[in-house]
Coordinates of C-alpha atoms and ligand atoms in Angstrom, one line a residue:
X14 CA 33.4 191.3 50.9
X15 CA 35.4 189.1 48.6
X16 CA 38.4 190.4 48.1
X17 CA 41.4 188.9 45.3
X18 CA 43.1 187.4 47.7
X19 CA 40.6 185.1 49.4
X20 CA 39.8 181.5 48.2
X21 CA 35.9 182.3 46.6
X22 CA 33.9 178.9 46.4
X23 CA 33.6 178.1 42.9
X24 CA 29.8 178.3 42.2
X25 CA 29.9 182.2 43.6
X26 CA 32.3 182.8 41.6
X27 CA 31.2 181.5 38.2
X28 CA 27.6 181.3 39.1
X29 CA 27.1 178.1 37.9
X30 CA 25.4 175.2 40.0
X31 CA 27.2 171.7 40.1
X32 CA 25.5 168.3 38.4
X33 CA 26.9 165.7 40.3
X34 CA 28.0 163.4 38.1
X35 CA 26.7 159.8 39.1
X36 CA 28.5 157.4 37.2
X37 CA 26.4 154.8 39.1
X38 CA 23.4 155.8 38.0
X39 CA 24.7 155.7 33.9
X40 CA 26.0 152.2 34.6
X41 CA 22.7 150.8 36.0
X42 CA 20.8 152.9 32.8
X43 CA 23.1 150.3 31.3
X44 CA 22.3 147.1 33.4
X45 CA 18.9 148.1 32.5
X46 CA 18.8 147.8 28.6
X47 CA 20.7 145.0 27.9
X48 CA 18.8 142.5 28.4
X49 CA 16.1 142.2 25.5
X50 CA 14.1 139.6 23.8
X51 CA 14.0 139.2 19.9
X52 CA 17.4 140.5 19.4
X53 CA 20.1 138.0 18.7
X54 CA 20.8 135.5 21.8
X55 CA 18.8 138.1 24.0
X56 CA 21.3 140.6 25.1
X57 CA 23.0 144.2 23.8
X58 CA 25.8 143.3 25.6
X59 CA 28.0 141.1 22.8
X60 CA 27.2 145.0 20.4
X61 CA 28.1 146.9 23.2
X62 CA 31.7 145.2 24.3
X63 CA 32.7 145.7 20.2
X64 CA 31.3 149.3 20.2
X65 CA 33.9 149.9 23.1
X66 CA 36.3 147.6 21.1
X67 CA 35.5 149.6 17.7
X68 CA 35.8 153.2 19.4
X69 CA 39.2 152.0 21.1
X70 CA 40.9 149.5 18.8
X71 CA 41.8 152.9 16.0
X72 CA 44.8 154.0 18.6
X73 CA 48.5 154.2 17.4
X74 CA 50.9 154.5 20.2
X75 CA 53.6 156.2 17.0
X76 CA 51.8 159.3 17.1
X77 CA 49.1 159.0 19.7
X78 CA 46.0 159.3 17.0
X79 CA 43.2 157.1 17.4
X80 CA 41.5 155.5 20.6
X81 CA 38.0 156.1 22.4
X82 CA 38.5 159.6 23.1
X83 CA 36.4 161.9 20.5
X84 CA 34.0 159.4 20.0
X85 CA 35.0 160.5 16.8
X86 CA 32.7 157.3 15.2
X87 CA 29.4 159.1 15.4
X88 CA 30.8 160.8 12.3
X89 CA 31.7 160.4 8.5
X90 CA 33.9 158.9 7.6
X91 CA 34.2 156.6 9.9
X92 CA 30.3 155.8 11.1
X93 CA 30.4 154.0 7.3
X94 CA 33.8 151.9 7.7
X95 CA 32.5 148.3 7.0
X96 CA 34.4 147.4 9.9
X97 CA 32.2 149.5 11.8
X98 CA 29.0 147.7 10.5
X99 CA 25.9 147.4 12.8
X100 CA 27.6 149.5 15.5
X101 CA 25.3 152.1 14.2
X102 CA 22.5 149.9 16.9
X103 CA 24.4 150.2 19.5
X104 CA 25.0 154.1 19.4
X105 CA 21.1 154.3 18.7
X106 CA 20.5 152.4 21.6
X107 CA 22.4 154.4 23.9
X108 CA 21.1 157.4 23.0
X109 CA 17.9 157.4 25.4
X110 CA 20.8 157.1 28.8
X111 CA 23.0 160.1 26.7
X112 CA 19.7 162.5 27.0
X113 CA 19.1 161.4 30.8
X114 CA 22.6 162.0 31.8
X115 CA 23.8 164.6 29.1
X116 CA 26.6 165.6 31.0
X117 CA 28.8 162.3 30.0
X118 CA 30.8 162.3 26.9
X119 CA 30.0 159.8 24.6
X120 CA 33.4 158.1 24.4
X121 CA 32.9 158.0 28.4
X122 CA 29.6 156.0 27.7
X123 CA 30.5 154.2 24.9
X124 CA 33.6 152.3 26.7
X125 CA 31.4 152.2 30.1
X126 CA 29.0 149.9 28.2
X127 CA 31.5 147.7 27.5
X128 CA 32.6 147.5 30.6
X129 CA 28.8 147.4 32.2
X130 CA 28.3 144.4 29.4
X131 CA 31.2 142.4 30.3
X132 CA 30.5 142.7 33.9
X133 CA 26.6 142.0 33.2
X134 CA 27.4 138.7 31.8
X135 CA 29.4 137.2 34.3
X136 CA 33.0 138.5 33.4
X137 CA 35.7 140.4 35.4
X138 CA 35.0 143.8 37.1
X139 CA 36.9 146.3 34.6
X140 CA 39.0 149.4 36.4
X141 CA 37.1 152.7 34.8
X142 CA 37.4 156.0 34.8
X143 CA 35.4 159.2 33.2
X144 CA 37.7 161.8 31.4
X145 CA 37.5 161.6 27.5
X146 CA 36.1 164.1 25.9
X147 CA 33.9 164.3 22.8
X148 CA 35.9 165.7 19.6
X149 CA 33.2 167.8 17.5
X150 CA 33.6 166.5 13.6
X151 CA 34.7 163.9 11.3
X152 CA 38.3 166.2 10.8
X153 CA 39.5 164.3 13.8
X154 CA 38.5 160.5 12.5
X155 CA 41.7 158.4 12.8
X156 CA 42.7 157.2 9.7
X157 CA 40.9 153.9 8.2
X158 CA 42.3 150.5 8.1
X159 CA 43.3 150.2 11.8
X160 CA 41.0 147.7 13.0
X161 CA 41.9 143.7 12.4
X162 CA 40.5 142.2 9.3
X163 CA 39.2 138.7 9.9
X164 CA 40.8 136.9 6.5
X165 CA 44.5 137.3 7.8
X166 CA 47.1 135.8 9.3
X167 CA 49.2 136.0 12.5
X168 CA 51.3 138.9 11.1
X169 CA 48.4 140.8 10.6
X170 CA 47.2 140.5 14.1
X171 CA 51.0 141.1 15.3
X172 CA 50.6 144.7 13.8
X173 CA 47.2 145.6 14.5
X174 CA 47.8 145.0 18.6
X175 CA 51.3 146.3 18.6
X176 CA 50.4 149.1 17.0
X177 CA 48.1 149.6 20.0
X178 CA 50.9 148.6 22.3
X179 CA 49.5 144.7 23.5
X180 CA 52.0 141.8 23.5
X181 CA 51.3 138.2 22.6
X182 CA 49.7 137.3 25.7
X183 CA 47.4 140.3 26.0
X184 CA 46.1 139.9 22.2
X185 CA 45.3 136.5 23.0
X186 CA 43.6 137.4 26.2
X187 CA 41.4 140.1 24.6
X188 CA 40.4 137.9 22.0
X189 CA 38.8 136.0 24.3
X190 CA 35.6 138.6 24.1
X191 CA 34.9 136.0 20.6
X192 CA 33.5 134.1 23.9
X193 CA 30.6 136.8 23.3
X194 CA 28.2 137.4 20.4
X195 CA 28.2 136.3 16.7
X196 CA 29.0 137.1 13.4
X197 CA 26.1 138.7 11.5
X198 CA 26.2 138.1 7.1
X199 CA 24.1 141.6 6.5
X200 CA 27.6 143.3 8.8
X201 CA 30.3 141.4 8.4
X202 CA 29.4 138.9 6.0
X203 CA 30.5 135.8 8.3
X204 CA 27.9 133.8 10.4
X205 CA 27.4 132.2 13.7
X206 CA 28.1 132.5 17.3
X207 CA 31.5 131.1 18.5
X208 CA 30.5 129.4 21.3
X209 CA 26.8 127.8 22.7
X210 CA 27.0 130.5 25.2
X211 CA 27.1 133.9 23.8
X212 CA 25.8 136.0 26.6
X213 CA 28.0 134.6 29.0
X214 CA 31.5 136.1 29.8
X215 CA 33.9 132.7 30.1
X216 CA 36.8 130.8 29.0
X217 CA 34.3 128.4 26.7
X218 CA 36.0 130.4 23.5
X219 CA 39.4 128.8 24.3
X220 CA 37.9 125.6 25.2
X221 CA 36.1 125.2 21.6
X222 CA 39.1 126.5 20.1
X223 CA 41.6 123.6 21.4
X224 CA 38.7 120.8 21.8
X225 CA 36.9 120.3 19.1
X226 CA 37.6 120.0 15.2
X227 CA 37.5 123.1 13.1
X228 CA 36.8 122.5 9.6
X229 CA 36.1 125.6 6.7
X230 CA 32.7 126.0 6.0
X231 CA 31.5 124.9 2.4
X232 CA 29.6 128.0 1.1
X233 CA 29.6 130.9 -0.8
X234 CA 31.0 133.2 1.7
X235 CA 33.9 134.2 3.0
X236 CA 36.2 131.4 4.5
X237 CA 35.4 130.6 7.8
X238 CA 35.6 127.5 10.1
X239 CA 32.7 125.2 11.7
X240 CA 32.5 123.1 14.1
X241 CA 31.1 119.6 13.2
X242 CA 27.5 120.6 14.3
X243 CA 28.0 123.1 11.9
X244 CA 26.1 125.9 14.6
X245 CA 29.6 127.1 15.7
X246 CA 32.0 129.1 13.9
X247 CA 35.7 130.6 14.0
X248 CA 37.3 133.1 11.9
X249 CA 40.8 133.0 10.1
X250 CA 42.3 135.1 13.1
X251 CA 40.9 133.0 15.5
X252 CA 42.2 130.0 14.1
X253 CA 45.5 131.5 14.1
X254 CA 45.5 131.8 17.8
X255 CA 46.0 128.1 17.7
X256 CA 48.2 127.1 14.9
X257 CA 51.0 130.1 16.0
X258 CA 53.1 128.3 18.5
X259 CA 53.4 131.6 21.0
X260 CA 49.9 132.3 21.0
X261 CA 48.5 128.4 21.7
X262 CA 50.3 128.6 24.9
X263 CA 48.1 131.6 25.7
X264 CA 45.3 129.5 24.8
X265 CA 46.0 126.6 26.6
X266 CA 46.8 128.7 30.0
X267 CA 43.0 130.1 29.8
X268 CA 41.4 126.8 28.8
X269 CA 42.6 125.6 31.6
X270 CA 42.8 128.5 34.3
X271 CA 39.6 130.7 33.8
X272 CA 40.5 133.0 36.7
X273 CA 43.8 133.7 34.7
X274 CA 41.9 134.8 32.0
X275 CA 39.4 137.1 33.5
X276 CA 42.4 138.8 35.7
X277 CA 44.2 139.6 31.9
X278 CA 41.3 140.3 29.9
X279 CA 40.8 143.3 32.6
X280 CA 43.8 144.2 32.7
X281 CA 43.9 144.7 29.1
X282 CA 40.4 145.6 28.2
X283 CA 40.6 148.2 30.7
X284 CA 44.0 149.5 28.9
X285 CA 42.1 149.2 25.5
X286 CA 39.8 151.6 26.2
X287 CA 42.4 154.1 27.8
X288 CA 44.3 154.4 24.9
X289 CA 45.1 157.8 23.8
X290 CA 43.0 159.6 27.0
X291 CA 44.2 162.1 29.0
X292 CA 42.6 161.9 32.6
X293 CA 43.1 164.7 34.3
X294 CA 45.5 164.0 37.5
X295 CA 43.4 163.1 40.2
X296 CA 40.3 160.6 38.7
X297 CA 39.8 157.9 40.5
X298 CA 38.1 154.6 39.2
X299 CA 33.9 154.5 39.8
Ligands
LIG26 ZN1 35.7 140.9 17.3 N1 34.6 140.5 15.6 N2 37.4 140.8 16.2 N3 36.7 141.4 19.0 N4 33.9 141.0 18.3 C1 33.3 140.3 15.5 C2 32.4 140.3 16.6 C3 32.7 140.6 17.9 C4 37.6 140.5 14.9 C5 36.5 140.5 14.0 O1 36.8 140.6 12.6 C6 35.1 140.3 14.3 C7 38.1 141.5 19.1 C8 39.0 141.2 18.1 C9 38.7 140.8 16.8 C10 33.8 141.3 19.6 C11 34.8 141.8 20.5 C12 36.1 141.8 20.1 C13 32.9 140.0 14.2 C14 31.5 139.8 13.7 C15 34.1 140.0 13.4 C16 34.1 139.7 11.9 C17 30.8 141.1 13.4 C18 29.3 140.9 13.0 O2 29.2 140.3 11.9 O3 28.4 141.3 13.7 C19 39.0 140.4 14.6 C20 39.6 140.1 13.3 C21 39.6 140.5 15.8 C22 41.1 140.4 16.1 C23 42.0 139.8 15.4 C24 38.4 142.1 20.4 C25 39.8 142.4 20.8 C26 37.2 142.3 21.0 C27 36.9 142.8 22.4 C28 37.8 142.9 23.4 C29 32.5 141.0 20.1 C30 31.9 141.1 21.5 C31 31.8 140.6 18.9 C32 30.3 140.1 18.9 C33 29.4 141.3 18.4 C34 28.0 140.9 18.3 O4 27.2 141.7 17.8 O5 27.5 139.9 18.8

C-alpha cells in the first residue's frame, strides 16, 4: 500500500525499533556513583569535572582538531599523556552506566559527568546537549602538549585558553573548578587540595587565593605553594592568576560576587565541552 510518494514512518521503513534515549536516566546513573567513601575527600566528582576538562581542553579553534568529541582518550597515545594521569579511574568508573545505556557516546558521557559533578556539589546548572560522536582509534588523537602545564607562567596560560578561544575573564572563571579536588604525587606529582572544601562547588578558591599567604613548599618536589597550615596548596598557574594585573581583577570580582562566578563558569564550562562538536540542527538542552 506504500507507495514512493507517501511519507512511510521510519520504523516500517527501516525495521528498526526506537531506544528512547533518556538522558535523565544517564545523569541520575551519575548522581548515583559519586558519592563514595575511602576515595579521596569522598566524592568522584573533583575526577570526573577534569575527565570532562581533559577530553575537552585538546581543541584548537586554527584548524578545529581536538575537543570532547571522539573520546578519542580511551586510546594510545593519548590514554598514557602524563597529563592525562589517573583519568584512567574515572573512565573505569563509568564504564558500568556506558553498558546500561550503550546507546550514548562516550564523549557524550564523559562531558555529562562533569556537568552532573558540578551540579552534584552545589555549583551552577551547566546548558548540555547529546551529539558527539565516538571516533574509532588512536589515528584521530589530537596532537600532545595541548593541555596547561602547571610550572608556567601567565603566557603559557594566555596560549593554552586562546588557542581554545577563552579570553582573560573566562580562563579565570574556569579555573575556578581548582575549588574542587586535589593534586595527587603518584599523577601529577604535586600534592594537596586547594581549598578545605573540595567537594563543594564555590567561590572559596578565589577567597584562599587573595586572603591568605602563599608561600613555596620546602620539599623535594616540584615547586608549589602552601598555605601557612601547610594542608592547602596552589600551583604556579594558580598563583599567576593573582600576580598578573588583568586576571586579579577577575579574581577579585568572584571573591566577592559568587553568583557572578557560577553564572561564567557555566557559561564557559558549558562552551569547554562544545568545542569542536557538531550538533545536529535541532538538539535541544536535557
Ligand atoms: Zn586542573 N589540575 N588545571 N583544571 N583540575 C589538577 C586537578 C584538577 C591545571 C593542572 O595542572 C592541574 C583546570 C585548569 C588547570 C580540575 C579542573 C580543572 C591537577 C592535579 C593539576 C596539576 C592532578 C592530580 O594530581 O590529580 C592547570 C595547569 C590548569 C590551567 C592553567 C580547569 C580549566 C578545570 C576545569 C574546568 C579538577 C576538578 C581537578 C581535581 C581532580 C581530582 O582528582 O581531585
Amino acid at each position: 500500500l506504500f507507495n514512493s510518494e507517501m511519507p512511510q514512518p521510519a520504523a516500517l521503513a527501516t525495521g528498526q525499533t526506537t531506544v528512547k534515549k533518556d538522558y535523565g536516566a544517564v545523569k541520575k546513573a551519575i548522581e548515583d556513583i559519586l558519592d563514595v567513601e575511602g576515595y579521596d575527600d569522598g566524592s568522584y566528582g573533583p575526577l570526573l569535572v577534569r575527565l570532562a576538562w581533559h577530553a575537552s581542553g585538546t581543541f584548537d579553534k586554527a584548524d578545529g582538531t581536538g575537543g570532547s568529541n571522539g573520546a578519542t582518550m580511551r586510546f594510545e597515545p593519548e590514554c598514557s599523556w602524563g597529563s592525562n594521569a589517573g583519568l584512567d579511574k574515572a573512565r573505569s568508573i563509568l564504564e558500568p552506566i556506558k553498558a546500561k545505556f550503550p546507546w550514548i557516546s562516550y564523549a557524550d558521557l564523559w562531558t555529562l559527568s562533569g556537568v552532573v559533578a558540578v551540579e552534584g556539589m552545589g555549583g551552577p546548572t551547566i546548558p548540555w546537549r547529546p551529539g558527539r560522536v565516538d571516533k574509532p582509534s588512536g589515528v584521530h588523537c589530537p596532537a600532545g602538549g595541548r593541555l596547561p602545564d602547571a610550572s608556567k607562567g601567565a603566557q603559557h596560560i594566555r596560549e593554552v585558553f586562546s588557542r581554545m578561544g577563552f579570553n582573560d575573564q573566562e580562563m579565570v572563571a574556569l579555573s575556578g573548578a581548582h575549588t574542587l579536588g586535589r593534586c595527587h604525587t603518584d599523577r601529577s606529582g604535586y600534592v594537596n587540595p586547594w581549598t578545605n572544601a573540595p567537594t563543594t562547588f564555590s567561590n572559596l578558591y578565589f577567597q584562599d587565593l587573595l586572603n591568605k599567604k602563599w608561600t613555596p613548599k620546602k620539599w623535594d618536589g616540584p615547586l608549589q605553594y602552601e598555605d601557612n597550615t601547610k594542608t592547602l596548596m596552589m600551583l604556579p598557574t594558580d598563583m599567576e592568576l593573582i600576580k598578573d594585573k588583568k586576571f586579579r581583577k577577575y579574581v577579585e570580582l568572584y571573591a566577592k560576587n559568587e553568583e557572578q562566578f557560577f553564572s561564567d563558569f557555566a557559561s564557559a564550562f558549558s562552551r569547554l565541552l562544545e568545542l569542536g562538536v557538531q550538533f545536529p540542527a535541532a538538539t535541544v538542552a536535557v
